[in-house]
XYZ file of C-alpha atoms in Angstrom:
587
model
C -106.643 -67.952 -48.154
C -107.978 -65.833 -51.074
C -109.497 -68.731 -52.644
C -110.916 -69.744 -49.509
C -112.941 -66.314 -48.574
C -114.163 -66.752 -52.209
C -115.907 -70.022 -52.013
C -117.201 -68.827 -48.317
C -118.778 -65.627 -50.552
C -119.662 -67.779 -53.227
C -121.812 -70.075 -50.787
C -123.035 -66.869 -48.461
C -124.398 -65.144 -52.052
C -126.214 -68.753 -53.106
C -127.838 -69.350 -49.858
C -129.034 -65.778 -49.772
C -130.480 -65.882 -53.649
C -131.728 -69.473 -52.573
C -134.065 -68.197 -49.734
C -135.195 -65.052 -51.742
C -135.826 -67.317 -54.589
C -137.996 -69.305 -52.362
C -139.770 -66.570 -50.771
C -140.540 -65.302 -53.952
C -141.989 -68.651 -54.746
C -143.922 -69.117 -51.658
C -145.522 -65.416 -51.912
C -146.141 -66.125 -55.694
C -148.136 -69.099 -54.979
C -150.093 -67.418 -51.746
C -151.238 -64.821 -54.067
C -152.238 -66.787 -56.717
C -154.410 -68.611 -54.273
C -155.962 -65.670 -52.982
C -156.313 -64.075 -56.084
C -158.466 -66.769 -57.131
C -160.053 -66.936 -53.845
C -160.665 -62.961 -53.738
C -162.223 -63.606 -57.672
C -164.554 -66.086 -56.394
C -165.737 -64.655 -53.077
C -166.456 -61.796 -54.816
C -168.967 -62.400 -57.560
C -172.786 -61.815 -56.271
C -175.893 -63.391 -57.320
C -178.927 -63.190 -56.123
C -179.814 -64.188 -52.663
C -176.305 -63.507 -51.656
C -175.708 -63.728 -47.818
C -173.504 -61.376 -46.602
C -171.272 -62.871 -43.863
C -170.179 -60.899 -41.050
C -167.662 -62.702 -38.405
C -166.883 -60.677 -35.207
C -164.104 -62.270 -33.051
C -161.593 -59.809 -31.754
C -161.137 -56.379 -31.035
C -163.242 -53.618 -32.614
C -161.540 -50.750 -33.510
C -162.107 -47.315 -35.086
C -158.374 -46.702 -36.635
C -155.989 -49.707 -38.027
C -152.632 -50.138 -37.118
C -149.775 -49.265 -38.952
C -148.661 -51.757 -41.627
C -146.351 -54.515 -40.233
C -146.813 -53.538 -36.416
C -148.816 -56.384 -35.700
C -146.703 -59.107 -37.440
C -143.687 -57.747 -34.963
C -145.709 -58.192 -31.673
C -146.737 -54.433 -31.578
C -150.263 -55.342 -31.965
C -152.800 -56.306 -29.629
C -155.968 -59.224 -29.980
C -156.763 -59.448 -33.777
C -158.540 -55.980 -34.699
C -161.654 -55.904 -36.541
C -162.328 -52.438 -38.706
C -165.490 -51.014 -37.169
C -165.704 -48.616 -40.305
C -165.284 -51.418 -42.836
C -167.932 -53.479 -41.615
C -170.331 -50.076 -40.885
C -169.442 -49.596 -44.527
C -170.600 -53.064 -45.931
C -173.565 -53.326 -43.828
C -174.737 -49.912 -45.860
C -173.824 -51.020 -48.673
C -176.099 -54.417 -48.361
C -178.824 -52.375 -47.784
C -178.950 -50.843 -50.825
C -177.501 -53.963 -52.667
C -181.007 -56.704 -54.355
C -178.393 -59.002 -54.594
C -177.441 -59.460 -50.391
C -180.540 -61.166 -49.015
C -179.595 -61.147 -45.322
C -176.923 -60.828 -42.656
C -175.535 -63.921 -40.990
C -173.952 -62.557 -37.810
C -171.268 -64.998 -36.595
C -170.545 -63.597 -33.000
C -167.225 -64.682 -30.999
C -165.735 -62.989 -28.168
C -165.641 -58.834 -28.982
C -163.604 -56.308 -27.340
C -164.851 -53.281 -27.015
C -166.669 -50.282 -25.375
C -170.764 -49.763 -25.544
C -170.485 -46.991 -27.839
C -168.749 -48.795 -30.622
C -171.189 -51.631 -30.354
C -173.834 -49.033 -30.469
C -172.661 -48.035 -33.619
C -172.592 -51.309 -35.028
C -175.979 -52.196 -33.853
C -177.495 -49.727 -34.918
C -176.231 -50.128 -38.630
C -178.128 -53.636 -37.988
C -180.875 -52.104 -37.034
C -181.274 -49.776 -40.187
C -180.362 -52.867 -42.808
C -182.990 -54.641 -40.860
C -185.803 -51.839 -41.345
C -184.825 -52.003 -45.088
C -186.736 -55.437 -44.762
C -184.107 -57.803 -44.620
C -183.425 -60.626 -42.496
C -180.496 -61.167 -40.027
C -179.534 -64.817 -38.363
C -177.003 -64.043 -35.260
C -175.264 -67.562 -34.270
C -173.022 -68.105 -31.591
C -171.863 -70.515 -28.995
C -171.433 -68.222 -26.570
C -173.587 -65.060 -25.641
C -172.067 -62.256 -22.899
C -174.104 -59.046 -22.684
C -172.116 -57.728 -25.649
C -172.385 -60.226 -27.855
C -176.127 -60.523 -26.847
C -176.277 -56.842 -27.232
C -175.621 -57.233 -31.303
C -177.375 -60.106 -31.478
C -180.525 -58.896 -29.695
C -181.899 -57.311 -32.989
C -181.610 -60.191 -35.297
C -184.866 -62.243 -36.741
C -183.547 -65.262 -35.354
C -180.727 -66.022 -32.582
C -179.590 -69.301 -32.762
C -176.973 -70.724 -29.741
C -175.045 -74.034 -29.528
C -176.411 -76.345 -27.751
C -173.819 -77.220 -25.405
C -172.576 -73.407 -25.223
C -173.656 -70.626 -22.688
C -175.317 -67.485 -21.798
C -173.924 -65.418 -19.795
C -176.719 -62.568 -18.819
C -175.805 -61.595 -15.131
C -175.336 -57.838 -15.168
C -172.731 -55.214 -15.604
C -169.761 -54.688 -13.485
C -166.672 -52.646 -13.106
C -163.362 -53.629 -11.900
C -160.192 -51.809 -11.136
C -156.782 -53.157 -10.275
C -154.971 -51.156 -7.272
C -151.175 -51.509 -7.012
C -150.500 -49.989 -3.810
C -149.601 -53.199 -2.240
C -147.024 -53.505 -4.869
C -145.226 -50.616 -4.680
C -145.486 -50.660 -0.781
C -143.343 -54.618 -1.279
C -140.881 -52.481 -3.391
C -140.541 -48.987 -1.557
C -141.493 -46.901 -4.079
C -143.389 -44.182 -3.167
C -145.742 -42.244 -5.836
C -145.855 -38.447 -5.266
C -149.139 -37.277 -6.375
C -150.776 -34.276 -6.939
C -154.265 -33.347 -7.886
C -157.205 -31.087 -8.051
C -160.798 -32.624 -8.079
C -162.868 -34.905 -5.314
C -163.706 -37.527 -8.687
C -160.236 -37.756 -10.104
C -159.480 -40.532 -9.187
C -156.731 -41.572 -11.695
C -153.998 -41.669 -9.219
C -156.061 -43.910 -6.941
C -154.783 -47.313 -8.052
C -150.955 -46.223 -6.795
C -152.175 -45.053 -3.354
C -155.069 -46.643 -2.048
C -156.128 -50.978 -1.822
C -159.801 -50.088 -3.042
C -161.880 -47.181 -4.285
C -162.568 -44.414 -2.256
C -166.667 -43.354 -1.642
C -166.150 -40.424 -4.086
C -165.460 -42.897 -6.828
C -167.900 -45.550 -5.598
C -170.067 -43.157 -5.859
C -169.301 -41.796 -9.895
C -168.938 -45.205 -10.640
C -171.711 -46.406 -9.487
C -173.897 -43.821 -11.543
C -172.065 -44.253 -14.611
C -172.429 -47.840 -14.632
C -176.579 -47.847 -13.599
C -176.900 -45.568 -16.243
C -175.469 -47.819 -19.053
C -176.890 -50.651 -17.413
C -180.443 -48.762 -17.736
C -179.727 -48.295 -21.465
C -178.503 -51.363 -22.218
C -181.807 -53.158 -20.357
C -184.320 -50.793 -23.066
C -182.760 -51.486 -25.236
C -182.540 -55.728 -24.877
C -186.518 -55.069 -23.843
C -187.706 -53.495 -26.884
C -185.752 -55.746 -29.318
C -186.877 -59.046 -27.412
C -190.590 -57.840 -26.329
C -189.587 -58.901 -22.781
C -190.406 -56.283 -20.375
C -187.376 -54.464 -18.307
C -187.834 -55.801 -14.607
C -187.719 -59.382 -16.219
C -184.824 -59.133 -17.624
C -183.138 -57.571 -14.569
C -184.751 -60.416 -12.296
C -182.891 -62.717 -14.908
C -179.347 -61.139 -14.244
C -180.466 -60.554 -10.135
C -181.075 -64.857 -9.885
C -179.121 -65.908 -12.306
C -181.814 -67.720 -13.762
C -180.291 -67.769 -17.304
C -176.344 -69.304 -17.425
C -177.547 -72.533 -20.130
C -178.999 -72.509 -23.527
C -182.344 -74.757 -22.181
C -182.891 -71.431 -20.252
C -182.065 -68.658 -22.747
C -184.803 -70.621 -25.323
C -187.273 -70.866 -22.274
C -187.281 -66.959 -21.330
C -187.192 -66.521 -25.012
C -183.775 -64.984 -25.586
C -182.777 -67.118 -28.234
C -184.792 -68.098 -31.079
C -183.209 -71.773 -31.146
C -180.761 -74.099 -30.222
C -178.483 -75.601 -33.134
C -175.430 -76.279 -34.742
C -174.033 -74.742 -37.935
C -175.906 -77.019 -40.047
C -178.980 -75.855 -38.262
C -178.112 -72.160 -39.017
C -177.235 -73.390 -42.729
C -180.674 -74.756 -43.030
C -182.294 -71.874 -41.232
C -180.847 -69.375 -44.266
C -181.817 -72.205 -47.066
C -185.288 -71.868 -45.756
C -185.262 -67.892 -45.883
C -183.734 -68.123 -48.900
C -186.545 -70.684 -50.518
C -183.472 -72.595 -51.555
C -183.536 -76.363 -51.927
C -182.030 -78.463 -49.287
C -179.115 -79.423 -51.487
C -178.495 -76.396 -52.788
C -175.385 -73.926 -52.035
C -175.691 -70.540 -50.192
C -173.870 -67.930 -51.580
C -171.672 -66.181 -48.966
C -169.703 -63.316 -49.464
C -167.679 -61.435 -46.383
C -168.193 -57.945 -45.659
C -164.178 -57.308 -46.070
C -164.508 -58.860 -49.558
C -167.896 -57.120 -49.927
C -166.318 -53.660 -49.252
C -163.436 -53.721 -50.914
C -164.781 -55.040 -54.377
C -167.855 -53.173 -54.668
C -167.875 -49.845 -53.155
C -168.956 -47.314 -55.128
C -166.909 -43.866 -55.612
C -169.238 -39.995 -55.405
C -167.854 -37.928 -58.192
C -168.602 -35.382 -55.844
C -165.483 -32.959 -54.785
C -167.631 -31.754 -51.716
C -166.327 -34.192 -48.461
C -166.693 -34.035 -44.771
C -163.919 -35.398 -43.046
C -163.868 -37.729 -40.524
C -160.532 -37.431 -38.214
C -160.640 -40.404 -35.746
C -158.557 -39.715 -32.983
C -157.767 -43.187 -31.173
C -155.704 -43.807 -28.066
C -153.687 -42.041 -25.210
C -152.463 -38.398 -25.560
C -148.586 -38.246 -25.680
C -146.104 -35.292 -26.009
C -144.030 -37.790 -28.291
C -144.678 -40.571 -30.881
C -144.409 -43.250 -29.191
C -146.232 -45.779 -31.692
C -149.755 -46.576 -32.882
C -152.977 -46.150 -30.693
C -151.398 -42.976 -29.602
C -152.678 -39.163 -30.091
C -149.564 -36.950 -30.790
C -150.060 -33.593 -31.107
C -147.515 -32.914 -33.940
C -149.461 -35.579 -36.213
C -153.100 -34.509 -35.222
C -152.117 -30.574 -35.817
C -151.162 -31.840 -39.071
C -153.897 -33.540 -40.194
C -156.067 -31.139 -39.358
C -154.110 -28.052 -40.461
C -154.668 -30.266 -44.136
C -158.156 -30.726 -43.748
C -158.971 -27.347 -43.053
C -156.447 -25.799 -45.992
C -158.149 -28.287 -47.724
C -161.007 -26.249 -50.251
C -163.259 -29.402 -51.006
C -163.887 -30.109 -47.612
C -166.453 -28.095 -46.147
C -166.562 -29.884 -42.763
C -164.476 -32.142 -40.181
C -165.827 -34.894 -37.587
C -163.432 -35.889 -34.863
C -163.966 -39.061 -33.870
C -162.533 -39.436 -30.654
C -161.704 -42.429 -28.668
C -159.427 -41.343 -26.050
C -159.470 -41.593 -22.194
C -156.948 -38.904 -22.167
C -153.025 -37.953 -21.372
C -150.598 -35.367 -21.782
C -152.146 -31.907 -20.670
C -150.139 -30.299 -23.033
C -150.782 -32.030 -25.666
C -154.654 -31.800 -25.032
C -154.251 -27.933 -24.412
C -152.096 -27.698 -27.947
C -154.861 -29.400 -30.029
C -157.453 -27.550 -28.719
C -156.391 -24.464 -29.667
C -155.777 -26.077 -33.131
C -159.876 -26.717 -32.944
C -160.289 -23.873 -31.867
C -158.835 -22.001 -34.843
C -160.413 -24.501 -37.347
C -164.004 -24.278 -36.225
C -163.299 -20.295 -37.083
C -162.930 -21.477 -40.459
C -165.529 -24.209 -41.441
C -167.453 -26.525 -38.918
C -166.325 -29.199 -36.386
C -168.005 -31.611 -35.168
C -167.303 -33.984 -31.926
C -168.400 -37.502 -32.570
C -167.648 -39.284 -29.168
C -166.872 -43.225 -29.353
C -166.313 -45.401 -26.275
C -164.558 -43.150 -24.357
C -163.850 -39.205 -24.757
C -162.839 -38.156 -20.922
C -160.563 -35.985 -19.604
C -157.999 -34.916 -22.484
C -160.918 -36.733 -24.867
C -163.248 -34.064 -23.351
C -160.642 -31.404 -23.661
C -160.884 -32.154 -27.414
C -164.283 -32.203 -27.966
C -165.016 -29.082 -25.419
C -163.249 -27.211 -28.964
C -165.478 -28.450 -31.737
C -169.091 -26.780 -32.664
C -171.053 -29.479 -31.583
C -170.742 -32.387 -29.480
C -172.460 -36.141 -29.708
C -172.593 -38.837 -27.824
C -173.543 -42.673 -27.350
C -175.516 -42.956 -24.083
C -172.810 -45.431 -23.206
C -170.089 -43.172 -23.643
C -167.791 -42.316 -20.945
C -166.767 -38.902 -21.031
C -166.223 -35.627 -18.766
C -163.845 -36.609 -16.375
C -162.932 -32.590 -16.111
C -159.695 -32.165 -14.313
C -155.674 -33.304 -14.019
C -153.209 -34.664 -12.255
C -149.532 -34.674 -11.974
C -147.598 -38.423 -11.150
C -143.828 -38.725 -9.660
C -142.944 -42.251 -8.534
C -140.204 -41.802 -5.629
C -137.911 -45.044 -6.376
C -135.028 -43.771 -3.945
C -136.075 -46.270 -1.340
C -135.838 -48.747 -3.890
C -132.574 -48.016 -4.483
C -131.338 -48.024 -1.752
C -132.507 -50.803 0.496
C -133.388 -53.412 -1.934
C -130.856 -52.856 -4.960
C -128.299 -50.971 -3.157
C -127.652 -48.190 -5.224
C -126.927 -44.860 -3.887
C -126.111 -41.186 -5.429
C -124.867 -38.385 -4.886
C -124.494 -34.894 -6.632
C -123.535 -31.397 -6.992
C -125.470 -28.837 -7.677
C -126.248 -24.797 -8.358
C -129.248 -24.393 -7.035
C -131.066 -26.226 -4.084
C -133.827 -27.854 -6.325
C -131.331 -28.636 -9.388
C -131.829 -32.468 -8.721
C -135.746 -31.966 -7.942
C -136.635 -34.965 -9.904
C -133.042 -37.019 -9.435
C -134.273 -41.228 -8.724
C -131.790 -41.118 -5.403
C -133.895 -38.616 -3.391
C -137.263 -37.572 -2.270
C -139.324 -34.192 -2.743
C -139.468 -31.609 -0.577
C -142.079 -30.078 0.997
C -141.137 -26.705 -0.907
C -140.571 -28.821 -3.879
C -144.174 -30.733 -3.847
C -145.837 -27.233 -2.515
C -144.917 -25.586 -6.247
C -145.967 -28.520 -7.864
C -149.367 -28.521 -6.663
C -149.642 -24.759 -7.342
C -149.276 -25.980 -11.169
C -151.243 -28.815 -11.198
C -153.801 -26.024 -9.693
C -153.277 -23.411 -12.638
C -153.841 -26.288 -15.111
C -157.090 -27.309 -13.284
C -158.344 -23.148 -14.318
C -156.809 -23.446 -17.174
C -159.024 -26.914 -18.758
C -162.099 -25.080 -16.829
C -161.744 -22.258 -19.145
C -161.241 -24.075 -22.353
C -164.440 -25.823 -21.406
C -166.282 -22.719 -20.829
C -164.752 -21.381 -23.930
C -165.431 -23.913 -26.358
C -168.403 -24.896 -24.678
C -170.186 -21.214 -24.204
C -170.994 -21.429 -20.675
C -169.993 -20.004 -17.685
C -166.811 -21.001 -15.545
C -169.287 -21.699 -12.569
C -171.336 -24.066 -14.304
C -168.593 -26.140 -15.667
C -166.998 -26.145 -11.892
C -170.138 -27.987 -10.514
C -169.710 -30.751 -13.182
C -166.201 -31.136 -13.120
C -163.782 -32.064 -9.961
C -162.740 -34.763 -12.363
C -166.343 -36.534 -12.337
C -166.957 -39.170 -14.754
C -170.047 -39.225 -17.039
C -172.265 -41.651 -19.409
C -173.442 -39.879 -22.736
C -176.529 -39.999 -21.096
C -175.551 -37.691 -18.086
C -173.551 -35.590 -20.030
C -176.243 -34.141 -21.934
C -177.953 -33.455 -18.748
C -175.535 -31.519 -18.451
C -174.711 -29.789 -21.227
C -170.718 -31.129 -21.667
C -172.592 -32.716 -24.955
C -175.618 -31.714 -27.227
C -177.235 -34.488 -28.432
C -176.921 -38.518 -28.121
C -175.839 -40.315 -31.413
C -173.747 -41.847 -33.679
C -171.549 -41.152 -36.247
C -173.628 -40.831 -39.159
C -175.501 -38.897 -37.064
C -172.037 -36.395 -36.522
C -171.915 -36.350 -40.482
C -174.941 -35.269 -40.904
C -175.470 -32.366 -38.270
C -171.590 -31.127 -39.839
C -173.359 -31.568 -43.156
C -176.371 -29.077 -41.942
C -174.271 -27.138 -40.713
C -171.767 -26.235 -43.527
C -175.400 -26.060 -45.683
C -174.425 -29.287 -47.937
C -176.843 -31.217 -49.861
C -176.810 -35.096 -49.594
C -174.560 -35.403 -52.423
C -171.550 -34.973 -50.645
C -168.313 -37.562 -50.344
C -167.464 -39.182 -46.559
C -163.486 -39.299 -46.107
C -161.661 -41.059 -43.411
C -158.453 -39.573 -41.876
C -155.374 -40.095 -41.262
C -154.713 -42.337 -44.173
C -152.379 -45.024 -43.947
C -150.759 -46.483 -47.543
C -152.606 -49.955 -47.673
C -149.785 -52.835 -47.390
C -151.089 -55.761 -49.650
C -148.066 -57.948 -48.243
C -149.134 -57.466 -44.624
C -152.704 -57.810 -45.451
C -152.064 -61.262 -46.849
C -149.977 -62.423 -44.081
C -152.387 -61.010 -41.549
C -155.210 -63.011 -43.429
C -153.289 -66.331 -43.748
C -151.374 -66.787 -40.227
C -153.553 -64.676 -37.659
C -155.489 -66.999 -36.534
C -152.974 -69.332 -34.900
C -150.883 -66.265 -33.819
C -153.827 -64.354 -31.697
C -155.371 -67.316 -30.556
C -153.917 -67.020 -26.434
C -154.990 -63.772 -26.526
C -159.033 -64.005 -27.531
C -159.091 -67.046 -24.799
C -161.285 -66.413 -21.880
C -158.228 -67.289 -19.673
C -156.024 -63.909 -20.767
C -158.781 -61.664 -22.135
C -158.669 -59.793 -17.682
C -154.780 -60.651 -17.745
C -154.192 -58.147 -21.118
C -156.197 -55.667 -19.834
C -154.266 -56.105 -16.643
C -150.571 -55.539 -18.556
C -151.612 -53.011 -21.384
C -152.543 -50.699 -18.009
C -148.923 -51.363 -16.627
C -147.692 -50.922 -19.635
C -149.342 -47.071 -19.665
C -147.729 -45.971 -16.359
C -144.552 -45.112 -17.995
C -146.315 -42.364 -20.160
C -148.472 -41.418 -17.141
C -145.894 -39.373 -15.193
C -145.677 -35.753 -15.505
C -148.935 -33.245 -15.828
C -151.838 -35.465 -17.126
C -155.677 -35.055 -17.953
C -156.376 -38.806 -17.910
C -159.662 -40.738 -17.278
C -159.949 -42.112 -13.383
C -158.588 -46.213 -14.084
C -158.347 -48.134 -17.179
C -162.858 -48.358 -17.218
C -163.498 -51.730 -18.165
C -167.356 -52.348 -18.144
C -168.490 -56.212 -18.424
């Protein structure tokens, strides 16, 4: 028997050393392959193209090493900073010629393409040329791809240039199939978060907020396609009213795109910028490559610090793409400690959450901006307890495609007891102290007492985000009522009414917390919260996403995702919540 367990070791400790042996192996050879693929890639020469391929998700704040490879990530995520950051770079570099845009399906909001485009736009008034390609346009893609010298489409692909729109799923009829019963409670005509669990459509309130807030983007978004095409404004609504444009023989005819063609065509388009010979080679390099090899550091100690705040607001980590307040305090409690930085951005990308949680970090804003300046920098969306954030900082800005406000709460119970009951057959019982000791027990309903002192909360934290608006913003209770009742607002809009100061980007955030903590132009940009770079994931990401996020960037499942990942976010929506009306998808 003894000699027996010691052969079964013997074997268990050589099939264990044999597998890490030929891991070991396997990752040795992968990184010698990149290594001499990262050497290559990243030598310039003159008349360099930089290379800039956008199919996926862009976002503000990467996820946590390793999340993604265990199915805690969602479609594959492109850095929005990292390719901000090369683009700037290539337009002070002689040795990048051009941009060649490569333009798959993107998911994202209007402000983040905003800020993309309109790094474009500057490396473009620099006097260098961008080629946009894809085979596929939608009014995002188009959107980017609207600036470039020349836009070339597949032949056999399409473009799709019929308008915005905005969709909401309504459950309702769900939970009416499985008796439960949400118990809702809420202050505000526009806040219309809780809509989806107890109506089958929109009411004419939010018809009504919606329909502003998507003319006004729509408004923007048609200026902005006119000036960059020379095609005048009612045209190019006519187009999307008739749907005269859905092929590529009628994008080239109204002049959309430059061209029809394959990649060769594009590769023969850049040889002839280039003055290159027909057999010669173009000299690519990719803006992650670009950015990571040839940055160059400020010796300066003087930063401004950018804090991006991406995601729902929880009371509890919970995972990535989620605000805590225990992690944000602490950044920020860092940054402002901190004696070489001399001023903070918050990025913020949030639609909102916990009311706590939004109410905690303010005050931690609050006591910052006492101590050096803070600056809101508003992405795709900043409503709600995004707005409660940025209602705290100095100074607010905004994309005009931002959706923000959104000024007001809600609290969520879901009564399941009937569920229970009739179609799973459980029942409870109890004993109890106190009449309301089992208030929120899953075997029994509120009651009217019960749901009466609820509401009186949900009230008191209605005041309460009113006056940390009228705080942080200077302005009187009154004028923040009108505004609020939960109303949703594009950047544009906003400004009109004073919830933000001025419409612009994130440089343009730097900059105004640069005037205002009196700093030259010498001073250092730093991005927080920092997460430890993982070269292992990083490889694997690089070698095996493609096949593994495939189902995901398909036209098919693109509505279905959105569909779950809102599901998915009505676990963390019960209690007291400051929360943007839906999950706002604009198309």
């Amino acid at each position: 028997m003894k000699r027996f367990f010691k052969k079964i070791f013997i074997i268990a400790l050589g099939t264990i050393l044999g597998g890490v042996i030929t891991v070991g192996i396997a990752l040795g050879v992968v990184l010698l392959i990149e290594q001499q693929r990262s050497n290559i890639s990243s030598k310039l020469t003159p008349k360099t193209i930089l290379r800039i391929s956008l199919h996926g998700q862009l976002v503000e704040e990467m996820p946590v090493p390793f999340l993604d490879i265990l199915g805690k990530s969602r479609a594959h995520e492109i850095d929005l900073l990292a390719v901000k950051k090369a683009i700037q770079m290539a337009q002070a570099d002689d040795r990048i010629a051009g941009i060649y845009l490569e333009l798959g399906q993107i998911l994202s909001g209007w402000a983040n393409l905003a800020e993309l485009r309109n790094s474009l736009e500057a490396f473009k008034k620099s006097g260098k040329f961008i080629v946009a390609y894809g085979e596929t346009y939608t009014s995002k893609t188009y959107y980017l791809a609207s600036l470039a010298d020349d836009i070339v489409l597949h032949p056999a692909g399409s473009f799709v240039f019929m308008g915005l729109n905005m969709s909401v799923l309504f459950y309702k009829g769900l939970f009416d199939k499985l008796e439960i019963t949400p118990q809702i409670f809420r202050v505000g005509r526009y806040k219309s978060a809780v809509e989806p669990f107890m109506k089958y459509g929109m009411s004419e309130a939010s018809k009504e907020q919606n329909q502003v807030l998507l003319n006004s983007i729509y408004d923007h978004l048609i200026e902005t396609l006119a000036v960059a095409r020379n095609i005048p404004p009612y045209a190019l609504k006519q187009m999307a009213n008739d749907l005269s444009v859905t092929g590529p023989q009628e994008a080239t005819k109204a002049q959309l795109v430059t061209c029809l063609g394959y990649l060769n065509d594009v590769e023969a388009l850049l040889k002839n910028k280039l003055n290159l010979e027909p057999n010669a080679k173009i000299a690519y390099i990719d803006f992650d490559v670009y950015q990571n090899k040839h940055a160059r550091s400020n010796p300066t100690k003087e930063k401004i610090a950018v804090l991006v705040a991406t995601g729902t607001i929880v009371d509890e980590e919970i995972g990535p793409n989620h605000i805590t307040a225990k992690s944000f305090i602490k950044n920020l409690k860092e940054l402002r400690e901190n004696p070489h930085v001399k001023a903070i951005v918050i990025r913020i990308n949030s639609p909102g959450g916990s009311a706590l949680a939004s109410d905690t970090m303010w005050k931690e804003i609050m006591i910052t901006r006492a101590h050096k300046p803070v600056v809101a920098s508003m992405s795709d969306v900043a409503a709600s307890g995004g707005y409660y954030l940025a209602a705290a900082c100095n100074y607010i800005l905004a994309h005009p495609g931002t959706i923000t406000g959104s000024i007001g709460i809600f609290g969520l119970y879901f009564d399941v007891h009937a569920l229970l009951k009739n179609k799973l057959g459980i029942h409870g019982d109890v004993v109890k102290t106190a009449p309301s000791a089992d208030m929120f027990s899953p075997t029994r309903s509120l009651t009217p007492d019960e749901k009466r002192i609820i509401q009186r909360h949900i009230e008191q934290g209605y005041e309460n985000f009113l006056d940390r608006v009228a705080t942080g913003r200077q302005m009187q209770k009154t004028e923040i009522a009108r505004i609020a009742e939960g109303r949703v607002w594009s950047g544009s809009l906003a400004k009109e009414h004073k919830l933000v100061d001025e419409l612009g980007g994130l440089e343009d955030a730097i900059k105004k917390a640069a005037l205002l903590a009196n700093l030259d132009e010498s001073y250092q940009v730093d991005y927080w919260p920092k997460h430890r770079t993982n070269w292992l994931r990083d490889l694997i990401i690089r070698w095996f996403d493609k096949e593994n996020y495939q189902v995901l960037e398909s036209y098919a499942v693109q509505p279905y995702y959105v569909m779950l990942k809102s599901i998915q976010d009505l676990a963390n929506r019960q209690g007291v919540q400051a929360w943007l009306p839906y999950t706002i998808q604009i198309e």
